[in-house]
mmCIF file of C-alpha atoms in Angstrom:
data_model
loop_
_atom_site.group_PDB
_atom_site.id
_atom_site.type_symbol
_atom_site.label_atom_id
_atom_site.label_comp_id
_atom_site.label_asym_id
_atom_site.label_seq_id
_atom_site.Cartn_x
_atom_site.Cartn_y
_atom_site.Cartn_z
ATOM 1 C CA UNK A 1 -9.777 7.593 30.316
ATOM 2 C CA UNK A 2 -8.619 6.561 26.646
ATOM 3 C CA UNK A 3 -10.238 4.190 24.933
ATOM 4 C CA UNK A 4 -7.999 1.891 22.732
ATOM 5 C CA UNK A 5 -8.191 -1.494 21.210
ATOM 6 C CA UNK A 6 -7.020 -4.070 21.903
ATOM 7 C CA UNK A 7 -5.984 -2.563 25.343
ATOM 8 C CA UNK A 8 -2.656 -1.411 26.646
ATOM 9 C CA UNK A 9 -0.085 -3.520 27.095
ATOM 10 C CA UNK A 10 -0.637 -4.725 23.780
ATOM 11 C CA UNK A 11 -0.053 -2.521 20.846
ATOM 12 C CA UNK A 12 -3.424 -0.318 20.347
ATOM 13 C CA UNK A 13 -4.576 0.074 16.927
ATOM 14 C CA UNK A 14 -7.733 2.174 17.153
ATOM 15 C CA UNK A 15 -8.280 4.873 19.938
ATOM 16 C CA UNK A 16 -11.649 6.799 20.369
ATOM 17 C CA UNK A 17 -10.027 10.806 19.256
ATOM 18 C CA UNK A 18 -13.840 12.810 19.495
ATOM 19 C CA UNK A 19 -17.298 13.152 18.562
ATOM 20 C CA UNK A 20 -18.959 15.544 16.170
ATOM 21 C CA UNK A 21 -22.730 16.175 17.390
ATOM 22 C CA UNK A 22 -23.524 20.190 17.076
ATOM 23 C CA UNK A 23 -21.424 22.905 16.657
ATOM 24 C CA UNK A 24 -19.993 22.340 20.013
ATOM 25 C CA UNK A 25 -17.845 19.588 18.954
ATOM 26 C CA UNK A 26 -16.024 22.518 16.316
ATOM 27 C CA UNK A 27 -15.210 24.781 19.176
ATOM 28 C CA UNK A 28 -14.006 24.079 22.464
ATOM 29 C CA UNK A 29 -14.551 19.980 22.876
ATOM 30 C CA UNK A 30 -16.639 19.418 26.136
ATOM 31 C CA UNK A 31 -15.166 17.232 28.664
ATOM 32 C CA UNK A 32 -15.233 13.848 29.719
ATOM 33 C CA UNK A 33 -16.896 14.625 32.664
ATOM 34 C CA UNK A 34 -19.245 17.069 30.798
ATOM 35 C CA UNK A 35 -20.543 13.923 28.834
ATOM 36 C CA UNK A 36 -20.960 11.855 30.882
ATOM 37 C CA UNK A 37 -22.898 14.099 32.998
ATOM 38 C CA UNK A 38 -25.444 13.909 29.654
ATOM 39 C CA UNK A 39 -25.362 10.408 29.603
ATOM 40 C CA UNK A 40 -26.642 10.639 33.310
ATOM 41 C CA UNK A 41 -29.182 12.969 32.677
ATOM 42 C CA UNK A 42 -29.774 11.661 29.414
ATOM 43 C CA UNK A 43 -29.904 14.782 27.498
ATOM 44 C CA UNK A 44 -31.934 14.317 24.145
ATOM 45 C CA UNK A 45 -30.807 16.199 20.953
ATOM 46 C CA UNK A 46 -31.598 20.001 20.952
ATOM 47 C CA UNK A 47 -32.222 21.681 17.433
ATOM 48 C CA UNK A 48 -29.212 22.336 15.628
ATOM 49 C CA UNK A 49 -27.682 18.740 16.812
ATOM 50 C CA UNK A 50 -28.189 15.488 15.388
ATOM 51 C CA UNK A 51 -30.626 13.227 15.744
ATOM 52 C CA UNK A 52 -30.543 10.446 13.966
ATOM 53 C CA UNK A 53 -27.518 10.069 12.168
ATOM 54 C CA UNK A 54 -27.506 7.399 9.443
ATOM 55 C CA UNK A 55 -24.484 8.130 6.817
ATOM 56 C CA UNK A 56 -21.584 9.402 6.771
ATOM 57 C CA UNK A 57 -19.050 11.543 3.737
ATOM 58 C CA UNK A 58 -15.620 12.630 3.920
ATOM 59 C CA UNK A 59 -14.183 15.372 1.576
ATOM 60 C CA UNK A 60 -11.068 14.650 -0.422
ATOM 61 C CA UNK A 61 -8.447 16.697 2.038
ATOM 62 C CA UNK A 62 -10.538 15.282 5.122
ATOM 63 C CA UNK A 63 -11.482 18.770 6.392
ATOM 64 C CA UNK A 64 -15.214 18.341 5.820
ATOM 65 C CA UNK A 65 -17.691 15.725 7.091
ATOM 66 C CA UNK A 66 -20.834 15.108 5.930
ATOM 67 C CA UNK A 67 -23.516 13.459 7.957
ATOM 68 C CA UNK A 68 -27.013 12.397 6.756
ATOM 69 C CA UNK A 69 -30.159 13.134 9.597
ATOM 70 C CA UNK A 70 -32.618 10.844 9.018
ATOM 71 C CA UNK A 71 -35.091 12.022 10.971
ATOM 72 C CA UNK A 72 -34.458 15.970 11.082
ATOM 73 C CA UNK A 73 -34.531 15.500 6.881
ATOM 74 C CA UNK A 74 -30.770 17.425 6.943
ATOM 75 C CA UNK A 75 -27.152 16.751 6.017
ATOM 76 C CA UNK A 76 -24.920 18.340 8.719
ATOM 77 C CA UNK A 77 -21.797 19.707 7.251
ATOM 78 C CA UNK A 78 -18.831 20.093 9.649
ATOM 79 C CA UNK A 79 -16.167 22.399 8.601
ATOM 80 C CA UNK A 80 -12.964 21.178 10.661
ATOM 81 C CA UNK A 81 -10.842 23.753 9.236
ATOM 82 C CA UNK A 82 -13.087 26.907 9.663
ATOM 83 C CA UNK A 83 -15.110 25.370 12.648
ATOM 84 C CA UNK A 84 -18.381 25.787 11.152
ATOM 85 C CA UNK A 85 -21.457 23.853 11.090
ATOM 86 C CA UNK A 86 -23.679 24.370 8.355
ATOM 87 C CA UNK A 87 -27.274 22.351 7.867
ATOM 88 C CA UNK A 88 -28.271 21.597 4.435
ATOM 89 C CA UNK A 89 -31.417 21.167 3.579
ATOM 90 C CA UNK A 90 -32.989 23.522 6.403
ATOM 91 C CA UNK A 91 -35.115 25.640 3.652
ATOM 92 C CA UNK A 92 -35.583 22.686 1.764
ATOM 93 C CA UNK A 93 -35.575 19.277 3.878
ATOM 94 C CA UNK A 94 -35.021 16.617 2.338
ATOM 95 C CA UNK A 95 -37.390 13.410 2.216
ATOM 96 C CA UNK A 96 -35.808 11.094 4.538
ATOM 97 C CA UNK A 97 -32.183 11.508 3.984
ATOM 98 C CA UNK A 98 -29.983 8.261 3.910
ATOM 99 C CA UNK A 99 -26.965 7.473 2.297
ATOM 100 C CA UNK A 100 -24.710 10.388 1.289
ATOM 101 C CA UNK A 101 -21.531 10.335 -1.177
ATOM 102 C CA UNK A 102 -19.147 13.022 -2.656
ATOM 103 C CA UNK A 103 -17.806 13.609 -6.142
ATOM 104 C CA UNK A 104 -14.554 14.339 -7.182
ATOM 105 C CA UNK A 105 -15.693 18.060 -7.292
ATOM 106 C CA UNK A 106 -17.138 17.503 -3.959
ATOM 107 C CA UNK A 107 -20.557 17.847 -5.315
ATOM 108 C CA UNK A 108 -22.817 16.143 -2.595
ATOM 109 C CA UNK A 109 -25.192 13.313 -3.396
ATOM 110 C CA UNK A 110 -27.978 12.508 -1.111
ATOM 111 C CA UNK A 111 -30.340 9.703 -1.182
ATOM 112 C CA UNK A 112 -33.476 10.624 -0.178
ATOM 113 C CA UNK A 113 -35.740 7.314 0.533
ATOM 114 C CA UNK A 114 -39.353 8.523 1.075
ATOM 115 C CA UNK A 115 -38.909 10.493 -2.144
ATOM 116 C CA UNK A 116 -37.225 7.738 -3.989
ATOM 117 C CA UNK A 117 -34.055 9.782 -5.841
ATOM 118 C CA UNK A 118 -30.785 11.201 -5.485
ATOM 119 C CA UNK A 119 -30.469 14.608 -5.521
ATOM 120 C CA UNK A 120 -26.875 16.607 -6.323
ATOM 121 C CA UNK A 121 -26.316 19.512 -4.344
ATOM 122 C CA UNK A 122 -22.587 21.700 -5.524
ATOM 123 C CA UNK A 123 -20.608 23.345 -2.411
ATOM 124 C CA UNK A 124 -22.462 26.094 -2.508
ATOM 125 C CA UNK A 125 -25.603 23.894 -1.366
ATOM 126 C CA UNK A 126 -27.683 24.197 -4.597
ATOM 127 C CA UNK A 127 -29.440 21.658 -6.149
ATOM 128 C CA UNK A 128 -28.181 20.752 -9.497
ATOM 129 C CA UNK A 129 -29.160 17.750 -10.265
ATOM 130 C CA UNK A 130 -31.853 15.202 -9.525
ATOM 131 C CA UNK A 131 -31.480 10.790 -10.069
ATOM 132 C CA UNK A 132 -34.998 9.348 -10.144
ATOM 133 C CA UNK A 133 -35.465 6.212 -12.166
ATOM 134 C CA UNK A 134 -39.313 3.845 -11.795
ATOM 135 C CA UNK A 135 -37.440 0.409 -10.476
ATOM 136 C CA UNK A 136 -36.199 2.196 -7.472
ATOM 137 C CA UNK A 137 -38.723 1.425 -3.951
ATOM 138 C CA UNK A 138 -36.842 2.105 -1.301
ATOM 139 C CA UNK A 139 -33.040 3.242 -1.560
ATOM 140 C CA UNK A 140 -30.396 3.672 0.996
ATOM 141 C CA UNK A 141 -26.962 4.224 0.269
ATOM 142 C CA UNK A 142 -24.649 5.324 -2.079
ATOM 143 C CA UNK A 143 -21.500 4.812 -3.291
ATOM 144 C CA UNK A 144 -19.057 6.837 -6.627
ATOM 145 C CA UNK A 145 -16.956 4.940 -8.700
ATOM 146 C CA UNK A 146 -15.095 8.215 -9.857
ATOM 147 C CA UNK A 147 -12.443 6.163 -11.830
ATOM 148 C CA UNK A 148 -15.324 4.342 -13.946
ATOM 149 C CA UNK A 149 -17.846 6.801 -13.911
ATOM 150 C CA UNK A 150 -20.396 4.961 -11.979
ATOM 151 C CA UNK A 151 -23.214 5.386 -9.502
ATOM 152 C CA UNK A 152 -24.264 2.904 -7.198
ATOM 153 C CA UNK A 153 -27.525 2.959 -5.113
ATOM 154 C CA UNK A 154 -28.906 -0.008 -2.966
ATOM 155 C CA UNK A 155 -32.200 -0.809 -2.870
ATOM 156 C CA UNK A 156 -33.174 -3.139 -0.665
ATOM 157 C CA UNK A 157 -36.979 -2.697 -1.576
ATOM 158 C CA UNK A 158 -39.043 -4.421 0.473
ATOM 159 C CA UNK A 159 -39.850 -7.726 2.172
ATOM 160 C CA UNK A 160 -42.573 -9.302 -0.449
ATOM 161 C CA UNK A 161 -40.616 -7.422 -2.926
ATOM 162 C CA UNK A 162 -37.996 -9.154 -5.535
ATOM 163 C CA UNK A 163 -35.972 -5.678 -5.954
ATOM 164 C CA UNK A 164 -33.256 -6.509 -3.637
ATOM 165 C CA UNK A 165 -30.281 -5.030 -6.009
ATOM 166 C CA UNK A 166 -27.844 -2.545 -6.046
ATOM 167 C CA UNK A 167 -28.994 -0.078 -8.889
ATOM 168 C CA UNK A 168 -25.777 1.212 -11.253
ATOM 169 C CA UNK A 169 -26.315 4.910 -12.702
ATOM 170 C CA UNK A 170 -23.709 6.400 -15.256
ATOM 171 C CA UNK A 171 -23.066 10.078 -14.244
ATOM 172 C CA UNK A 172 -25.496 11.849 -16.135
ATOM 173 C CA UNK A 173 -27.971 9.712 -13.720
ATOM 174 C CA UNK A 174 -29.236 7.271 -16.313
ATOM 175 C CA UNK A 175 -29.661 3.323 -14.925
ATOM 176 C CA UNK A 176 -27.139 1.222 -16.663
ATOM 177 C CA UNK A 177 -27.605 -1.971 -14.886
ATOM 178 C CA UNK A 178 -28.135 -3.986 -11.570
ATOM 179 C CA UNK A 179 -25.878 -5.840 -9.258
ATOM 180 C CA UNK A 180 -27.595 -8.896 -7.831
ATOM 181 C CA UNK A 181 -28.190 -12.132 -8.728
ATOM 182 C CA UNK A 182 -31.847 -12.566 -6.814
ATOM 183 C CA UNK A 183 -33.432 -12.137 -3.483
ATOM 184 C CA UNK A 184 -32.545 -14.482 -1.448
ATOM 185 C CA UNK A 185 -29.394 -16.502 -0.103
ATOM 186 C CA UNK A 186 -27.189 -17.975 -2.590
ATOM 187 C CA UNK A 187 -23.922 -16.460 -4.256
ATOM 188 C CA UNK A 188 -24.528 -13.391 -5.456
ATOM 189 C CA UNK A 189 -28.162 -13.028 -3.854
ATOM 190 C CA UNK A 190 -29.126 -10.087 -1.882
ATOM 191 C CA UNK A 191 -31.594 -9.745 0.972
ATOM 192 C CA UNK A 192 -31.538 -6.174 2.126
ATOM 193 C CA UNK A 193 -28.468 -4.471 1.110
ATOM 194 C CA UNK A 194 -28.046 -1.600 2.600
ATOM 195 C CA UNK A 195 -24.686 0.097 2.669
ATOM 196 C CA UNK A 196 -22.206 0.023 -0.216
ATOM 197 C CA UNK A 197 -18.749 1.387 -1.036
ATOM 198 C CA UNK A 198 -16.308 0.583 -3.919
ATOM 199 C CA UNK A 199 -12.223 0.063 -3.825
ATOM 200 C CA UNK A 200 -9.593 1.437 -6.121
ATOM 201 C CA UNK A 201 -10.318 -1.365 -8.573
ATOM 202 C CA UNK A 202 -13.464 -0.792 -8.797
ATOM 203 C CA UNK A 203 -14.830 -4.171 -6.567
ATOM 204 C CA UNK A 204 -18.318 -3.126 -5.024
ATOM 205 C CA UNK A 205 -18.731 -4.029 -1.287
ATOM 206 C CA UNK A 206 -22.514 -4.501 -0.252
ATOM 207 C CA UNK A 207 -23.810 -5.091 3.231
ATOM 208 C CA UNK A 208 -26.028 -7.676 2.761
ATOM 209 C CA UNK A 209 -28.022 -7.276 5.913
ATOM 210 C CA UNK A 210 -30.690 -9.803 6.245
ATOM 211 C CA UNK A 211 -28.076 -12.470 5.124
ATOM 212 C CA UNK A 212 -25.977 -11.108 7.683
ATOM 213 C CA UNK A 213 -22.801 -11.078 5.349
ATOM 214 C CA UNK A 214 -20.389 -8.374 3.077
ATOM 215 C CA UNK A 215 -20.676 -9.240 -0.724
ATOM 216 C CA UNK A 216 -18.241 -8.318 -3.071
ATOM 217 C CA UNK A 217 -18.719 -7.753 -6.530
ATOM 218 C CA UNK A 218 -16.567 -6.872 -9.682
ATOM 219 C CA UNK A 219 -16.735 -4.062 -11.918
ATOM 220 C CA UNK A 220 -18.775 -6.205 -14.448
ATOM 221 C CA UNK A 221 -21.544 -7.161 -11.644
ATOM 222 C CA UNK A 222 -20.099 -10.949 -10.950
ATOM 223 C CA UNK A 223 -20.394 -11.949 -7.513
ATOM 224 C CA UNK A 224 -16.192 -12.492 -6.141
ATOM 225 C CA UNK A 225 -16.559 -13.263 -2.791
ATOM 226 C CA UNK A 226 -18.002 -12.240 0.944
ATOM 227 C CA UNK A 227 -17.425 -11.434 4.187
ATOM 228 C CA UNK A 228 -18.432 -13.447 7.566
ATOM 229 C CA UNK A 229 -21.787 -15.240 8.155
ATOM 230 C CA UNK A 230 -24.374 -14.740 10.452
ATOM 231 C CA UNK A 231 -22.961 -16.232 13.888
ATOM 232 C CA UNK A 232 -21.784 -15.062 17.448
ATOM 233 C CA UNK A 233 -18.013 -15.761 17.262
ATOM 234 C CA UNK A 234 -15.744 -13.374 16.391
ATOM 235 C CA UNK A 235 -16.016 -12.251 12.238
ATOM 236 C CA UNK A 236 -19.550 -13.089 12.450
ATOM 237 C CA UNK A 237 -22.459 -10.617 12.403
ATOM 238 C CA UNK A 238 -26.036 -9.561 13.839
ATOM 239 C CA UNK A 239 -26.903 -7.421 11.221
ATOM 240 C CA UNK A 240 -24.182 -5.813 9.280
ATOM 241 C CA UNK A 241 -24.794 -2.060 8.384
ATOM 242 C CA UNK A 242 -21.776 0.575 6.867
ATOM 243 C CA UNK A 243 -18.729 -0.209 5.338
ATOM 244 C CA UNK A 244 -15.349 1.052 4.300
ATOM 245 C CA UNK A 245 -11.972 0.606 3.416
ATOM 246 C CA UNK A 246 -8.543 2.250 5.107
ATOM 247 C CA UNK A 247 -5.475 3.313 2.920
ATOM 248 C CA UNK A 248 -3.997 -0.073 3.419
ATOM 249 C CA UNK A 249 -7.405 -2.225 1.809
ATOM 250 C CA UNK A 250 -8.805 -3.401 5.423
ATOM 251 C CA UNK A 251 -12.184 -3.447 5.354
ATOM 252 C CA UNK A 252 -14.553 -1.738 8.556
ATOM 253 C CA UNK A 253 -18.175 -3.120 8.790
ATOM 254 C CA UNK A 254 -20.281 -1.864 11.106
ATOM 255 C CA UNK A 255 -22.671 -4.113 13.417
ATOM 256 C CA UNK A 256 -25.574 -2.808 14.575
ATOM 257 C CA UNK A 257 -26.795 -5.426 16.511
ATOM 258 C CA UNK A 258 -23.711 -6.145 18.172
ATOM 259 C CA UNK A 259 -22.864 -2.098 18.759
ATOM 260 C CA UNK A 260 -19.542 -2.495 17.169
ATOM 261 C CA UNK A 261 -17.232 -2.574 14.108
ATOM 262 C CA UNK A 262 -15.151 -5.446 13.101
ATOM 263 C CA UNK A 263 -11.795 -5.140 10.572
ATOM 264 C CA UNK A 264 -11.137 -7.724 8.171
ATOM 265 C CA UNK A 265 -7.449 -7.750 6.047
ATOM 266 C CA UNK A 266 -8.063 -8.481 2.389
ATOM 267 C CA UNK A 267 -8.078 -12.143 2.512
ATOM 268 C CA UNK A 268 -10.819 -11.825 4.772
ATOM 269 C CA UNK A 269 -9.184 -12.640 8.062
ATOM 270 C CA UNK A 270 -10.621 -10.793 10.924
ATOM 271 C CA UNK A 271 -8.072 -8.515 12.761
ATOM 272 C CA UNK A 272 -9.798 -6.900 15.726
ATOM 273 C CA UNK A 273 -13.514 -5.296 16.683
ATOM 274 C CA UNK A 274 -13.628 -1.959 18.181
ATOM 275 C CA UNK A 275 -16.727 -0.620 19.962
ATOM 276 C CA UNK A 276 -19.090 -1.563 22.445
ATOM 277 C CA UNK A 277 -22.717 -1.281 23.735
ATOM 278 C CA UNK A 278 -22.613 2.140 25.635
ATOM 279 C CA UNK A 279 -23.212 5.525 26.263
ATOM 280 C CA UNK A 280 -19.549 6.510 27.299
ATOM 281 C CA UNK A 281 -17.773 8.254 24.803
ATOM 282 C CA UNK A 282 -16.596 5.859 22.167
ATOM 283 C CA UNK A 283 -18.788 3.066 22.539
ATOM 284 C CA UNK A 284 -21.785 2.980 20.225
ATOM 285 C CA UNK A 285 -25.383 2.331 20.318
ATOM 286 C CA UNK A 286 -26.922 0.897 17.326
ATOM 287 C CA UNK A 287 -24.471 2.337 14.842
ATOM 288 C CA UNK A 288 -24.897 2.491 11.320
ATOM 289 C CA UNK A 289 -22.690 4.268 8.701
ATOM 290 C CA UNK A 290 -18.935 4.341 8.208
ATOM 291 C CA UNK A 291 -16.082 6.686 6.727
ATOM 292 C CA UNK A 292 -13.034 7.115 6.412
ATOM 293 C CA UNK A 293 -10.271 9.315 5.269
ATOM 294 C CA UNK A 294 -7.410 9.915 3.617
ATOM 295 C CA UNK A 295 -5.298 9.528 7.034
ATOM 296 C CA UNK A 296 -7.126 6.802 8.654
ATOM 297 C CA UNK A 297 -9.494 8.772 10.309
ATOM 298 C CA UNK A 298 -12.451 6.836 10.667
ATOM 299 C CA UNK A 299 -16.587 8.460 11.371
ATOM 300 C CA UNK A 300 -19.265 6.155 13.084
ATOM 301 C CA UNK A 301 -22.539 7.337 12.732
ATOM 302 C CA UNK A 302 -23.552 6.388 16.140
ATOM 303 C CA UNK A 303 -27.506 6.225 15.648
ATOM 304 C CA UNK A 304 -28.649 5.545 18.929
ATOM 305 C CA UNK A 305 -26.268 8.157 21.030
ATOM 306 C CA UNK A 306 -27.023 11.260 18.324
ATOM 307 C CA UNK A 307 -23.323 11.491 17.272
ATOM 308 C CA UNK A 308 -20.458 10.730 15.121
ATOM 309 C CA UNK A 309 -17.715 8.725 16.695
ATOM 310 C CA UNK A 310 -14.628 9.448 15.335
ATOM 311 C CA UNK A 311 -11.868 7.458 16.192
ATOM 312 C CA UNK A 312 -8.081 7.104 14.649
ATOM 313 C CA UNK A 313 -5.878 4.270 13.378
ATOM 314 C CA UNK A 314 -2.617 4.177 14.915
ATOM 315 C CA UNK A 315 0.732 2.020 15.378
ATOM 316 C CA UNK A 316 0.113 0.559 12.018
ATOM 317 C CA UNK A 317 1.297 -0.070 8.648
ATOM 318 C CA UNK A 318 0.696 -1.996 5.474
ATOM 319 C CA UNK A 319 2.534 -5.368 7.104
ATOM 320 C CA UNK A 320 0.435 -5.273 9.765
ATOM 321 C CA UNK A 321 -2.750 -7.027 7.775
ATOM 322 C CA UNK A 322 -1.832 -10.271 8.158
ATOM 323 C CA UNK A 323 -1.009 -10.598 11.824
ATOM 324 C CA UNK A 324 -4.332 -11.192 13.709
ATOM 325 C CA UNK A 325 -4.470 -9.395 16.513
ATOM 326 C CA UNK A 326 -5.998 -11.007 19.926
ATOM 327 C CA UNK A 327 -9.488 -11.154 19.788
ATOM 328 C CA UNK A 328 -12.139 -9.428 21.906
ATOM 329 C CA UNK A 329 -15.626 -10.201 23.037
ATOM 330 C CA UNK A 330 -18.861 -8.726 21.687
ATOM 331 C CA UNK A 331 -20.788 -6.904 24.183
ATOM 332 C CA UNK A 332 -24.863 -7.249 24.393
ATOM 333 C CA UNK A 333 -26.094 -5.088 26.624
ATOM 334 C CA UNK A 334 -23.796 -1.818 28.562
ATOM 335 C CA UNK A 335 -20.243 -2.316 27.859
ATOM 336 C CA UNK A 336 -17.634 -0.546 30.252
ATOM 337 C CA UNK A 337 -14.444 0.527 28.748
ATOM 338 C CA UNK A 338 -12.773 -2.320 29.788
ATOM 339 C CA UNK A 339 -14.786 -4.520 28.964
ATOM 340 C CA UNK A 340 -16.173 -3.519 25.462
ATOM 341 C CA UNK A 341 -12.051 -4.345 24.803
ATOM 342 C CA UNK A 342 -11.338 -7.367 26.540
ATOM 343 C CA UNK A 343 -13.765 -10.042 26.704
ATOM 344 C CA UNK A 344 -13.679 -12.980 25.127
ATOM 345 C CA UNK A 345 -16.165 -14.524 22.345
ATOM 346 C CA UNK A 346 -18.710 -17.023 23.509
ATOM 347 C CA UNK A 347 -20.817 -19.189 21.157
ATOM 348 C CA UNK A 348 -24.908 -18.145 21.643
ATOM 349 C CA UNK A 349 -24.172 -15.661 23.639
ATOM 350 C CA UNK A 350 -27.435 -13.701 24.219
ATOM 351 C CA UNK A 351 -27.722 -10.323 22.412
ATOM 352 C CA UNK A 352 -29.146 -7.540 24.690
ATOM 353 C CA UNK A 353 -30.272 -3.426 24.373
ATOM 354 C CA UNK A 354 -32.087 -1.655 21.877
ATOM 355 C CA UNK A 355 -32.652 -2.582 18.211
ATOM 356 C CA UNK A 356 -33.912 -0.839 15.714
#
């Protein structure tokens, strides 16, 4: 069975292509029938396959991804092209790996929370180069503004805390400035950001998770603008986790709580939600970080089910931003195919399975 949204015979626009988990997924791709048989028996990670996926980085010619383990203290590299799988970080683990990000030389940055830096690692997997600076408590993601030079790291600290900014670096890893107003709920306040990434013009897109919105930010730090509100209808969110942007400027922001990822057109119109509480291959459980490439490919790190969910954008063009597509349900609880497409938004609808 293919899963597409918004089901056939309307146009689909997103359809489930594979996962990446171990260095299975490089060779011969197991069957639909061979995964579901897991999700029976509920197979739990062996070494050598993730764990507990949290971020996601896609080289410049699409042909590597990188995934952050949070638990396993690795970043899985998946060669597409040479169908390799290569774990960083297993002499060496790193202290609680979170958000990940790639230069233009594809040197990898990887923020490491429990050790409170960034460390640079080139292809070759050395280290050469460490971020560390006293302000930052608890970081999570990060995000390269190549064009500008910059390096931004959220922090969303901690509850009692008032460090709940987005810390800028210049490249040489010295801090520069903050993005954040103050802790807390008005324009331009964060409350737990966690996931960031940055547009061709340089805007800065936070998840603002305990305010249950997407900031966006200019190059010079002043608050523009935001994304949904904390709600049950479609274009709101639980708790908002990654985000990216496609070639054609719509933005993807992952939902944890609600086990799915909604798309949003520039003027912040929501097109369609893709996803669904499940096991079955292409729903998601818990999901947290985002990607995508140069063609539209886009990576889920989907937390919960120890994989990457990749799925493609297709049938679709620059035009197609403005037309809303029909709207579709979010699922609490085990979402069937069908249904993780297809049903329709309720007000207070109750939110069911695991958090974390």
């Amino acid at each position: 069975i293919e899963l597409m949204w918004p089901e056939p015979p309307l146009t689909p626009r997103i359809k489930f292509a594979r996962t990446l988990a171990s260095d299975r997924d490089l060779g011969r791709p197991p069957t639909f029938a061979e995964l579901l048989l897991e999700v029976v028996a509920g197979k739990k990670p062996a070494a050598g396959h993730l764990a507990e996926p949290m971020d996601i980085a896609v080289s410049d010619d699409g042909q590597r991804v990188y995934v952050s383990d949070h638990g396993q203290g690795l970043v899985y590299r998946f060669d597409l092209e040479k169908k390799e799988l290569t774990l960083l970080g297993k002499d060496r683990p790193f202290d609680r790996p979170f958000g990940v990000a790639l230069d233009s030389a594809e040197n990898l940055y990887v923020v490491e929370q429990a050790a409170k830096r960034v460390t640079v690692l080139d292809r070759a997997g050395k280290v050469v180069k460490t971020l560390l600076d006293p302000s930052l408590e608890r970081p999570t993601d990060i995000a390269i503004d190549r064009e500008r030079g910059r390096i931004y790291v959220a922090d969303p600290a901690g509850k009692d805390s008032p460090e709940h900014t987005v810390k800028i670096f210049d490249l040489n890893g010295t801090l520069v400035g903050k993005v954040g107003k103050d802790k807390g709920e008005c324009e331009g306040c964060l409350y737990f950001p966690t996931y960031l990434t940055v547009d061709r013009e340089g805007r800065l897109y936070v998840t603002n998770t305990m305010n249950a919105r997407v900031d966006v930010f200019g190059p010079d730090g002043n608050y523009l603008r935001r994304f949904g509100e904390r709600g049950t209808d479609f274009g709101m969110f639980d708790r908002p986790k990654g985000v990216a942007l496609d070639s054609f400027g719509n933005l993807y922001v992952v939902d944890t709580g609600w086990s799915n990822v909604q798309i949003f057109n520039g003027k912040g119109e929501v097109l369609l939600f893709f996803g669904g509480r499940g096991a079955y291959p292409g729903l998601l459980k818990n999901p947290s970080g985002i990607a995508i490439d140069g063609k539209n490919r886009i990576y889920v790190a989907d937390y919960l089910n120890y994989r990457v969910s990749v799925y493609e954008l297709v049938n679709t063009t620059a035009g197609d931003g403005f037309v809303t597509l029909p709207t579709a349900g979010k699922e609490g609880g085990e979402a069937t195919p069908k249904t993780a497409a297809t049903a329709a938004p309720q007000k207070n609808q109750t939110k069911g399975g695991e958090k974390r």
